[in-house]
């Protein structure tokens, strides 16, 4: 495999791995956000934990800072005082015994060396007066190297360069009483690890012109260990305090959230129809009063629902009884009206016209009575299906045949788009044919004399019929209202074909009884389309429809408009640009 191909393969594999990691991280973050949003107890505990951590960190930092300053300031002040005392002893020990420079002989130099050794033993803690001192001293005489001394493992290289330069500037400016001090981390000769050391530097000036640099090295090991223990104690106590506060927040949140969770579960069961659901009342606090209020609300709600059910039952029974009771007088009136209608040629014109009007209104009344009876059966839950395997194309043709006379009176033509293969489905032939007739009558009434397109489609799971008119159309939001009982898009518009206002409502009930869909689409000036979708097998769940709810020409127009929308290009060298939202 060529090297370029291998590199591309490695990069592709790396991108796939990174993509998988990002997806897992996003899923984990999504699950965490979901748990966070849904758990009030987790939100309370987490908020308390975060606030507690912030408070403990701030207080711990402040407390540690105070202890640190107290310990360090005390140690450095004591060390500075000791260093000052040692410099005084060194100055007194190194002072010449006579003011006559002529006596500064070799024996005098030997006396200086002896006195330097004695004072070094004193200040370094190796003599009788300095026993027990824990610091080291370095005395440097740059003009006479033989008069330099050091205790312990201290060497001139251990002196920080910054302190050394500051001391020598003070000597150069004759500021011999000036002291320079600093805390440094120094690795001494013979030691494997550096130590935190407080270094105090000062100068000793002699009348004969000799200058001594005095460096004191005070180890801060004990202070560092004590501060480390203090820091550990603060961290442990802080963590314990945070955990204690988190536990307290958990218990308090649980005490409050548990009744709320029980109330939520009771409300869900109440919403599911279990009207006898109640909460247990414990105590007399706010949560107890909440439970009392919930129980009162549930009782009132159950009473209202029971009353509404009784009222609905009475109304359904009334409609059913009235519909049945009207059958007998309607039959008698119908017989008399038929006689008058058949003899209308013998009447004067006004009486003949009255007979015709009465005949037409009786037909409408009979249709309305039939629809009311059908609606009452749906309301009572008594509607059933008489299923048979039927070719939906035959049902469509029969419905169109029943509608042709009405279409001719309104100068409307049907355009059929039927597949060549059979579209078999288990349906109630009578109910589906009634649905299609209602859709065709509705299209004729609102199609304004234009062609009506009837399309049949089928796939593996469902069959569908779409009825498309080119009339006044539907406004936004009317796609669902059109199936309401006695609903009119324009209340001032009279029904031209004598409909009852229940046709589409019954059609939707018939479609739902089949486990199907009856949906509407419409736009003002573009007409409307109703789509009936039914499962091929009775009882199967619908996952989609073979036909689109939006007419194909409307969908193509939308796609064309989208493709013709100008594309905003980025800024170019000639100054063209684009606006950003």
Coordinates of C-alpha atoms in Angstrom, one line a residue:
X1 CA 0.0 0.0 0.0
X2 CA 1.5 3.4 -0.9
X3 CA 2.4 5.8 2.0
X4 CA -0.2 8.3 0.9
X5 CA -2.9 5.7 1.0
X6 CA -1.8 4.6 4.4
X7 CA -1.8 8.1 5.8
X8 CA -5.3 8.7 4.4
X9 CA -6.5 5.4 6.0
X10 CA -5.0 6.4 9.3
X11 CA -6.5 9.8 9.2
X12 CA -9.9 8.3 8.3
X13 CA -9.7 5.8 11.1
X14 CA -8.7 8.6 13.5
X15 CA -11.7 10.7 12.4
X16 CA -14.0 7.8 12.9
X17 CA -12.6 7.2 16.4
X18 CA -12.9 10.8 17.3
X19 CA -16.4 10.9 15.9
X20 CA -17.4 7.9 18.0
X21 CA -16.0 9.5 21.1
X22 CA -17.8 12.8 20.4
X23 CA -21.1 10.9 19.9
X24 CA -20.7 9.0 23.2
X25 CA -19.8 12.2 25.0
X26 CA -22.9 14.0 23.6
X27 CA -25.1 11.0 24.5
X28 CA -23.7 11.0 28.1
X29 CA -24.1 14.7 28.3
X30 CA -27.7 14.4 27.1
X31 CA -28.5 11.7 29.6
X32 CA -27.0 13.8 32.4
X33 CA -29.0 16.9 31.3
X34 CA -32.2 14.8 31.2
X35 CA -31.6 13.4 34.7
X36 CA -30.7 16.9 36.0
X37 CA -33.9 18.5 34.5
X38 CA -36.2 15.7 35.8
X39 CA -34.8 15.4 39.4
X40 CA -35.6 18.3 41.8
X41 CA -33.8 16.5 44.5
X42 CA -30.6 16.2 42.5
X43 CA -30.8 19.9 41.6
X44 CA -31.1 20.9 45.3
X45 CA -28.3 18.6 46.4
X46 CA -26.0 19.7 43.6
X47 CA -26.7 23.4 44.1
X48 CA -26.0 23.0 47.9
X49 CA -22.9 21.0 47.2
X50 CA -21.5 23.6 44.8
X51 CA -22.3 26.5 47.1
X52 CA -20.8 24.6 50.0
X53 CA -17.6 23.9 48.1
X54 CA -17.3 27.6 47.1
X55 CA -17.9 28.8 50.7
X56 CA -15.5 26.2 52.2
X57 CA -12.8 27.0 49.7
X58 CA -13.1 30.7 50.4
X59 CA -13.1 30.3 54.1
X60 CA -10.3 27.7 54.0
X61 CA -8.2 29.9 51.9
X62 CA -8.7 32.9 54.2
X63 CA -8.1 30.8 57.3
X64 CA -4.9 29.3 55.8
X65 CA -3.7 32.7 54.7
X66 CA -4.1 34.1 58.3
X67 CA -2.3 31.1 59.8
X68 CA 0.4 31.2 57.2
X69 CA 1.0 34.9 57.8
X70 CA 1.0 34.5 61.5
X71 CA 3.5 31.6 61.5
X72 CA 5.7 33.0 58.8
X73 CA 5.7 36.5 60.2
X74 CA 6.5 35.3 63.7
X75 CA 9.4 33.0 62.5
X76 CA 10.9 35.7 60.2
X77 CA 10.7 38.4 62.8
X78 CA 12.4 36.1 65.4
X79 CA 15.0 35.1 62.8
X80 CA 15.6 38.8 61.8
X81 CA 16.2 39.7 65.5
X82 CA 18.6 36.8 66.0
X83 CA 20.5 37.8 62.8
X84 CA 20.8 41.4 64.0
X85 CA 22.1 40.2 67.4
X86 CA 24.6 38.0 65.7
X87 CA 25.9 40.8 63.5
X88 CA 26.4 43.0 66.6
X89 CA 28.4 40.2 68.2
X90 CA 30.4 39.8 65.0
X91 CA 31.1 43.5 64.8
X92 CA 32.2 43.7 68.5
X93 CA 34.5 40.6 68.1
X94 CA 36.1 41.9 64.9
X95 CA 36.7 45.4 66.1
X96 CA 40.4 46.2 66.3
X97 CA 41.9 46.3 69.8
X98 CA 43.8 49.6 69.1
X99 CA 43.1 52.5 66.9
X100 CA 46.6 52.8 65.7
X101 CA 46.9 51.3 62.2
X102 CA 50.7 50.9 62.7
X103 CA 50.1 48.1 65.1
X104 CA 48.2 46.1 62.4
X105 CA 50.9 43.5 62.0
X106 CA 50.8 39.8 61.2
X107 CA 50.2 39.1 64.9
X108 CA 47.2 41.5 64.7
X109 CA 45.9 39.6 61.7
X110 CA 46.3 36.4 63.5
X111 CA 44.2 37.9 66.3
X112 CA 41.4 38.8 63.9
X113 CA 41.4 35.2 62.7
X114 CA 41.2 33.9 66.2
X115 CA 38.4 36.3 67.1
X116 CA 36.6 35.4 63.9
X117 CA 36.7 31.7 64.9
X118 CA 35.5 32.4 68.4
X119 CA 32.6 34.5 67.3
X120 CA 31.7 32.0 64.6
X121 CA 31.5 29.3 67.2
X122 CA 29.3 31.5 69.3
X123 CA 26.8 32.6 66.6
X124 CA 26.7 29.2 64.9
X125 CA 25.7 27.4 68.0
X126 CA 28.9 25.3 68.5
X127 CA 30.1 27.2 71.5
X128 CA 29.0 27.3 75.1
X129 CA 26.7 30.3 74.5
X130 CA 25.3 29.3 71.2
X131 CA 24.4 25.7 71.8
X132 CA 21.0 24.6 70.4
X133 CA 20.9 27.1 67.5
X134 CA 19.4 25.6 64.4
X135 CA 20.6 28.0 61.7
X136 CA 23.8 28.3 59.7
X137 CA 25.9 31.4 59.2
X138 CA 28.2 32.4 56.3
X139 CA 30.7 35.3 56.8
X140 CA 32.4 36.5 53.7
X141 CA 35.3 39.0 53.4
X142 CA 35.9 39.6 49.7
X143 CA 39.1 41.5 50.2
X144 CA 40.7 38.9 52.6
X145 CA 39.4 35.4 51.6
X146 CA 41.1 33.9 54.7
X147 CA 38.7 35.8 56.9
X148 CA 35.6 34.0 55.5
X149 CA 33.8 31.4 57.6
X150 CA 30.8 29.1 57.2
X151 CA 28.9 26.7 59.4
X152 CA 27.2 23.4 58.5
X153 CA 27.0 22.6 54.8
X154 CA 26.7 26.3 53.7
X155 CA 28.9 27.4 50.8
X156 CA 29.0 30.8 49.1
X157 CA 27.2 29.3 46.1
X158 CA 24.1 28.7 48.2
X159 CA 23.6 32.5 48.5
X160 CA 20.8 33.6 46.1
X161 CA 22.2 35.9 43.5
X162 CA 19.5 38.6 44.0
X163 CA 20.2 38.9 47.8
X164 CA 23.9 39.0 47.2
X165 CA 23.6 41.9 44.7
X166 CA 21.2 43.8 47.0
X167 CA 23.6 43.5 49.9
X168 CA 26.6 44.7 47.8
X169 CA 24.6 47.7 46.6
X170 CA 23.9 48.6 50.2
X171 CA 27.6 48.3 51.0
X172 CA 28.5 50.4 48.0
X173 CA 26.1 53.0 49.2
X174 CA 27.4 52.8 52.8
X175 CA 24.0 51.6 54.1
X176 CA 25.6 49.1 56.4
X177 CA 22.6 48.9 58.8
X178 CA 20.3 47.9 55.9
X179 CA 19.0 44.3 56.2
X180 CA 17.7 42.2 53.2
X181 CA 15.7 39.0 53.8
X182 CA 13.8 36.5 51.6
X183 CA 12.4 33.0 51.8
X184 CA 14.2 30.8 49.2
X185 CA 14.3 27.2 48.3
X186 CA 17.9 26.2 48.5
X187 CA 19.7 22.8 47.9
X188 CA 22.6 22.7 50.3
X189 CA 25.8 20.7 49.7
X190 CA 25.4 17.0 50.7
X191 CA 21.6 17.1 50.7
X192 CA 19.4 15.4 48.1
X193 CA 16.4 17.6 48.4
X194 CA 16.1 21.4 48.5
X195 CA 14.9 23.0 51.7
X196 CA 12.7 26.1 52.3
X197 CA 15.0 28.6 54.0
X198 CA 14.7 32.1 55.3
X199 CA 17.9 34.0 54.3
X200 CA 18.8 37.2 56.2
X201 CA 21.8 39.2 54.8
X202 CA 23.5 42.1 56.4
X203 CA 26.9 43.8 56.4
X204 CA 29.5 44.4 59.2
X205 CA 31.7 47.4 58.6
X206 CA 34.9 48.0 60.6
X207 CA 36.6 51.3 61.1
X208 CA 39.8 50.0 59.4
X209 CA 37.7 49.7 56.2
X210 CA 37.1 46.0 56.3
X211 CA 33.6 44.9 55.2
X212 CA 32.1 41.5 56.1
X213 CA 29.0 40.0 54.4
X214 CA 27.0 38.1 56.9
X215 CA 24.4 35.6 55.7
X216 CA 22.0 33.8 58.0
X217 CA 20.2 30.6 56.8
X218 CA 17.2 29.8 58.9
X219 CA 15.5 26.5 57.9
X220 CA 11.7 26.7 57.6
X221 CA 11.3 22.9 57.8
X222 CA 9.3 23.0 61.0
X223 CA 7.1 25.8 59.8
X224 CA 6.6 24.1 56.5
X225 CA 5.6 20.9 58.2
X226 CA 3.2 22.7 60.5
X227 CA 1.6 24.6 57.7
X228 CA 1.3 21.3 55.7
X229 CA -0.5 19.8 58.6
X230 CA -2.7 22.8 58.9
X231 CA -3.5 22.7 55.2
X232 CA -4.3 19.0 55.4
X233 CA -6.5 19.6 58.4
X234 CA -8.4 22.4 56.6
X235 CA -8.9 20.2 53.5
X236 CA -10.1 17.2 55.6
X237 CA -12.4 19.4 57.7
X238 CA -13.6 21.2 54.6
X239 CA -14.4 17.9 52.7
X240 CA -16.2 16.6 55.8
X241 CA -18.2 19.8 56.1
X242 CA -19.1 19.7 52.4
X243 CA -20.2 16.0 52.7
X244 CA -22.2 16.8 55.8
X245 CA -23.9 19.7 54.1
X246 CA -24.7 17.5 51.1
X247 CA -26.1 14.9 53.3
X248 CA -28.3 17.5 55.1
X249 CA -29.4 18.9 51.8
X250 CA -30.3 15.4 50.6
X251 CA -32.3 14.6 53.7
X252 CA -34.1 18.0 53.6
X253 CA -34.8 17.7 49.9
X254 CA -36.0 14.2 50.3
X255 CA -38.3 15.3 53.1
X256 CA -39.8 17.9 50.8
X257 CA -39.6 16.2 47.4
X258 CA -41.1 12.9 48.4
X259 CA -44.6 14.3 49.1
X260 CA -44.3 16.3 45.9
X261 CA -43.3 13.2 44.0
X262 CA -46.3 11.3 45.5
X263 CA -48.6 14.2 44.5
X264 CA -47.2 14.1 40.9
X265 CA -47.8 10.3 40.7
X266 CA -51.3 10.8 42.1
X267 CA -52.0 13.5 39.5
X268 CA -50.8 11.3 36.7
X269 CA -53.1 8.5 37.9
X270 CA -55.9 11.0 38.2
X271 CA -55.2 12.2 34.6
X272 CA -55.3 8.6 33.5
X273 CA -58.9 8.3 34.6
X274 CA -58.5 6.9 38.2
X275 CA -60.8 9.4 39.8
X276 CA -60.7 7.7 43.2
X277 CA -57.0 8.6 43.6
X278 CA -56.2 10.5 46.9
X279 CA -53.2 11.5 48.9
X280 CA -52.4 10.6 52.4
X281 CA -52.5 13.5 54.8
X282 CA -49.8 13.6 57.5
X283 CA -49.5 16.4 60.0
X284 CA -50.7 20.0 59.6
X285 CA -47.8 21.7 57.7
X286 CA -47.8 23.2 54.2
X287 CA -47.4 19.8 52.6
X288 CA -50.4 18.4 54.5
X289 CA -52.5 21.4 53.4
X290 CA -51.3 20.7 49.8
X291 CA -52.5 17.1 50.1
X292 CA -55.9 18.3 51.5
X293 CA -56.2 20.8 48.6
X294 CA -55.3 18.1 46.1
X295 CA -57.9 15.7 47.6
X296 CA -60.6 18.4 47.5
X297 CA -59.7 19.2 43.9
X298 CA -59.8 15.5 42.9
X299 CA -63.2 15.0 44.6
X300 CA -64.6 18.1 42.9
X301 CA -63.1 17.0 39.6
X302 CA -64.6 13.5 39.9
X303 CA -68.0 15.0 40.8
X304 CA -67.9 17.3 37.8
X305 CA -66.8 14.5 35.5
X306 CA -69.5 12.3 36.8
X307 CA -72.1 15.0 36.2
X308 CA -70.8 15.6 32.7
X309 CA -70.9 11.9 32.0
X310 CA -74.5 11.8 33.2
X311 CA -75.4 14.8 31.1
X312 CA -73.6 13.4 28.1
X313 CA -75.4 10.1 28.5
X314 CA -78.7 12.0 28.8
X315 CA -78.0 14.0 25.7
X316 CA -77.0 10.9 23.7
X317 CA -80.0 9.0 24.9
X318 CA -82.2 12.1 24.1
X319 CA -80.8 12.3 20.5
X320 CA -81.2 8.5 20.1
X321 CA -84.8 8.6 21.4
X322 CA -85.8 11.6 19.5
X323 CA -84.3 10.2 16.3
X324 CA -86.2 6.9 16.8
X325 CA -89.4 8.6 17.8
X326 CA -89.3 10.9 14.7
X327 CA -89.3 7.9 12.4
X328 CA -93.0 7.2 12.7
X329 CA -94.3 10.7 12.2
X330 CA -91.7 11.3 9.5
X331 CA -92.9 8.2 7.6
X332 CA -96.5 9.5 7.8
X333 CA -95.4 12.9 6.6
X334 CA -93.3 11.4 3.9
X335 CA -96.2 9.4 2.5
X336 CA -98.4 12.4 2.5
X337 CA -95.7 14.5 0.9
X338 CA -95.1 11.8 -1.8
X339 CA -98.8 12.0 -2.7
X340 CA -98.7 15.7 -2.9
X341 CA -95.5 15.7 -4.9
X342 CA -96.9 13.1 -7.4
X343 CA -100.1 15.2 -7.9
X344 CA -98.3 18.6 -8.1
X345 CA -99.1 18.9 -11.8
X346 CA -102.8 19.3 -10.8
X347 CA -102.1 22.1 -8.5
X348 CA -101.7 25.8 -9.2
X349 CA -98.1 27.0 -9.6
X350 CA -97.7 28.2 -6.0
X351 CA -99.1 24.9 -4.5
X352 CA -96.9 22.9 -6.9
X353 CA -93.8 24.8 -5.9
X354 CA -94.7 24.2 -2.2
X355 CA -95.0 20.5 -2.8
X356 CA -91.5 20.4 -4.4
X357 CA -89.9 22.4 -1.6
X358 CA -91.6 20.2 1.0
X359 CA -90.3 17.1 -0.8
X360 CA -86.7 18.5 -0.9
X361 CA -86.7 19.4 2.8
X362 CA -88.1 16.1 3.8
X363 CA -85.3 14.4 2.0
X364 CA -82.8 16.6 3.8
X365 CA -84.6 15.9 7.1
X366 CA -84.4 12.2 6.5
X367 CA -80.7 12.5 5.8
X368 CA -80.1 14.5 8.9
X369 CA -82.1 12.0 11.0
X370 CA -80.0 9.2 9.6
X371 CA -76.8 11.1 10.4
X372 CA -78.0 11.8 13.9
X373 CA -78.7 8.2 14.5
X374 CA -75.2 7.3 13.2
X375 CA -73.6 9.9 15.4
X376 CA -75.5 8.6 18.4
X377 CA -74.2 5.1 17.7
X378 CA -70.6 6.4 17.7
X379 CA -71.2 8.4 20.9
X380 CA -72.6 5.3 22.5
X381 CA -69.7 3.1 21.3
X382 CA -72.0 0.8 19.5
X383 CA -70.6 1.3 16.0
X384 CA -69.1 -1.9 14.5
X385 CA -67.4 -2.9 11.2
X386 CA -68.5 -5.5 8.7
X387 CA -65.1 -6.2 7.1
X388 CA -64.5 -7.8 3.7
X389 CA -61.5 -7.9 1.3
X390 CA -62.4 -5.2 -1.2
X391 CA -60.6 -3.5 -4.1
X392 CA -60.7 0.2 -3.2
X393 CA -60.8 1.1 -6.8
X394 CA -64.3 -0.4 -7.1
X395 CA -65.4 1.5 -4.1
X396 CA -64.2 4.8 -5.6
X397 CA -65.9 4.1 -8.9
X398 CA -69.3 3.4 -7.1
X399 CA -68.9 6.6 -5.1
X400 CA -68.2 8.6 -8.2
X401 CA -71.2 7.0 -10.0
X402 CA -73.5 8.1 -7.1
X403 CA -72.0 11.7 -7.4
X404 CA -72.1 12.1 -11.1
X405 CA -75.7 13.5 -11.2
X406 CA -74.8 16.2 -8.6
X407 CA -71.6 17.0 -10.4
X408 CA -73.4 17.5 -13.7
X409 CA -75.8 20.0 -12.0
X410 CA -72.8 22.0 -10.8
X411 CA -70.9 21.7 -14.1
X412 CA -68.1 19.7 -12.5
X413 CA -66.1 16.9 -14.0
X414 CA -64.1 14.1 -12.3
X415 CA -60.5 13.3 -13.2
X416 CA -59.6 9.7 -12.1
X417 CA -56.0 8.6 -11.4
X418 CA -56.3 4.9 -10.6
X419 CA -53.4 2.4 -10.4
X420 CA -53.4 -0.6 -12.8
X421 CA -53.0 -3.2 -10.0
X422 CA -55.7 -4.1 -7.6
X423 CA -55.7 -2.2 -4.3
X424 CA -57.1 -4.8 -1.9
X425 CA -57.9 -3.9 1.8
X426 CA -60.0 -5.3 4.6
X427 CA -62.7 -2.6 5.0
X428 CA -66.3 -2.0 5.7
X429 CA -67.5 -1.4 2.1
X430 CA -70.6 0.6 3.2
X431 CA -68.8 3.0 5.5
X432 CA -65.8 3.6 3.2
X433 CA -68.2 4.3 0.3
X434 CA -70.0 6.8 2.5
X435 CA -66.7 8.5 3.4
X436 CA -65.9 8.9 -0.3
X437 CA -69.4 10.2 -1.1
X438 CA -69.1 12.8 1.6
X439 CA -65.7 13.9 0.3
X440 CA -67.0 14.1 -3.3
X441 CA -70.1 16.1 -2.2
X442 CA -68.0 18.5 -0.2
X443 CA -65.6 18.9 -3.2
X444 CA -68.5 19.6 -5.6
X445 CA -70.1 22.1 -3.2
X446 CA -66.8 24.1 -2.6
X447 CA -65.1 23.4 -6.0
X448 CA -66.8 26.3 -7.8
X449 CA -67.4 24.2 -10.9
X450 CA -63.8 23.2 -11.5
X451 CA -62.5 19.7 -12.1
X452 CA -62.1 17.4 -9.2
X453 CA -59.1 15.1 -9.1
X454 CA -59.5 11.7 -7.4
X455 CA -56.3 9.8 -6.9
X456 CA -55.9 6.2 -5.5
X457 CA -52.6 4.9 -4.2
X458 CA -51.3 1.8 -2.4
X459 CA -48.2 0.4 -0.9
X460 CA -47.4 -2.8 1.1
X461 CA -49.2 -1.6 4.3
X462 CA -51.9 0.9 3.3
X463 CA -54.3 2.2 0.6
X464 CA -55.2 5.8 0.2
X465 CA -57.7 8.0 -1.7
X466 CA -57.2 11.7 -2.2
X467 CA -59.9 14.1 -3.4
X468 CA -58.6 17.4 -4.8
X469 CA -60.8 20.4 -5.6
X470 CA -59.7 23.8 -6.9
X471 CA -62.2 26.0 -5.1
X472 CA -62.0 28.5 -2.2
X473 CA -59.6 26.4 -0.1
X474 CA -59.0 26.4 3.6
X475 CA -57.4 29.0 5.9
X476 CA -54.6 28.2 8.3
X477 CA -56.0 26.2 11.2
X478 CA -59.1 25.1 9.4
X479 CA -57.6 21.7 8.5
X480 CA -58.8 20.2 11.7
X481 CA -61.9 22.4 12.3
X482 CA -63.4 21.2 9.1
X483 CA -64.2 17.8 10.7
X484 CA -66.1 19.4 13.6
X485 CA -69.9 18.9 13.7
X486 CA -72.0 21.5 11.9
X487 CA -68.8 23.6 11.2
X488 CA -68.8 26.0 8.3
X489 CA -65.8 27.9 6.9
X490 CA -68.2 30.8 6.0
X491 CA -71.3 30.9 8.3
X492 CA -73.0 33.3 5.8
X493 CA -72.6 30.8 3.0
X494 CA -75.7 28.7 2.4
X495 CA -75.4 24.9 1.7
X496 CA -76.0 24.4 -2.0
X497 CA -76.5 20.6 -2.0
X498 CA -78.6 20.3 1.2
X499 CA -75.9 18.8 3.4
X500 CA -76.6 18.2 7.1
X501 CA -73.2 19.5 8.5
X502 CA -72.4 16.1 9.9
X503 CA -70.9 14.4 6.8
X504 CA -67.2 15.1 7.4
X505 CA -67.6 14.4 11.2
X506 CA -69.1 11.0 10.4
X507 CA -66.5 10.3 7.8
X508 CA -63.7 11.0 10.4
X509 CA -65.4 8.6 12.8
X510 CA -65.6 5.9 10.1
X511 CA -61.9 6.4 9.3
X512 CA -60.9 6.2 12.9
X513 CA -63.1 3.0 13.4
X514 CA -61.0 1.4 10.6
X515 CA -57.8 2.5 12.3
X516 CA -57.1 4.9 9.5
X517 CA -56.6 8.6 8.9
X518 CA -58.8 11.3 7.3
X519 CA -56.8 14.5 6.8
X520 CA -57.3 17.8 5.1
X521 CA -55.0 20.3 3.4
X522 CA -56.0 23.7 1.9
X523 CA -54.8 27.1 1.0
X524 CA -57.0 30.1 0.1
X525 CA -57.3 30.4 -3.7
X526 CA -55.5 27.0 -4.2
X527 CA -58.3 24.7 -3.3
X528 CA -58.2 21.8 -0.8
X529 CA -57.4 18.1 -0.7
X530 CA -58.8 15.4 1.6
X531 CA -56.8 12.2 2.0
X532 CA -58.2 9.0 3.4
X533 CA -55.6 6.4 4.4
X534 CA -56.6 2.9 5.5
X535 CA -54.6 -0.1 6.6
X536 CA -54.6 -3.1 4.2
X537 CA -55.0 -5.5 7.1
X538 CA -57.7 -4.7 9.7
X539 CA -56.2 -3.8 13.1
X540 CA -52.7 -3.0 11.7
X541 CA -51.0 0.3 12.7
X542 CA -50.4 2.9 10.0
X543 CA -46.9 4.1 9.6
X544 CA -47.4 6.3 6.6
X545 CA -49.6 7.0 3.5
X546 CA -49.0 6.1 -0.1
X547 CA -50.2 9.6 -1.2
X548 CA -48.9 13.0 -0.1
X549 CA -51.3 15.2 1.7
X550 CA -50.1 18.2 -0.2
X551 CA -51.0 18.1 -3.9
X552 CA -48.0 17.3 -6.2
X553 CA -48.2 20.5 -8.2
X554 CA -48.2 22.6 -5.0
X555 CA -45.1 20.6 -3.7
X556 CA -43.3 21.1 -7.0
X557 CA -44.1 24.8 -6.9
X558 CA -42.6 25.1 -3.4
X559 CA -39.5 23.2 -4.5
X560 CA -39.1 25.5 -7.5
X561 CA -39.4 28.6 -5.4
X562 CA -36.9 27.3 -2.9
X563 CA -34.4 26.4 -5.7
X564 CA -34.9 29.9 -7.2
X565 CA -34.2 31.7 -3.9
X566 CA -31.0 33.8 -4.3
X567 CA -28.0 32.4 -2.5
X568 CA -26.1 34.9 -0.3
X569 CA -22.4 34.7 -1.2
X570 CA -19.5 35.6 1.2
X571 CA -17.7 38.9 0.8
X572 CA -15.3 39.0 -2.2
X573 CA -12.5 41.2 -3.3
X574 CA -14.7 43.6 -5.1
X575 CA -16.5 44.6 -1.9
X576 CA -19.6 42.3 -2.3
X577 CA -20.9 40.8 0.9
X578 CA -23.8 39.3 2.6
X579 CA -25.9 40.0 5.7
X580 CA -25.7 37.8 8.7
X581 CA -28.6 37.1 11.1

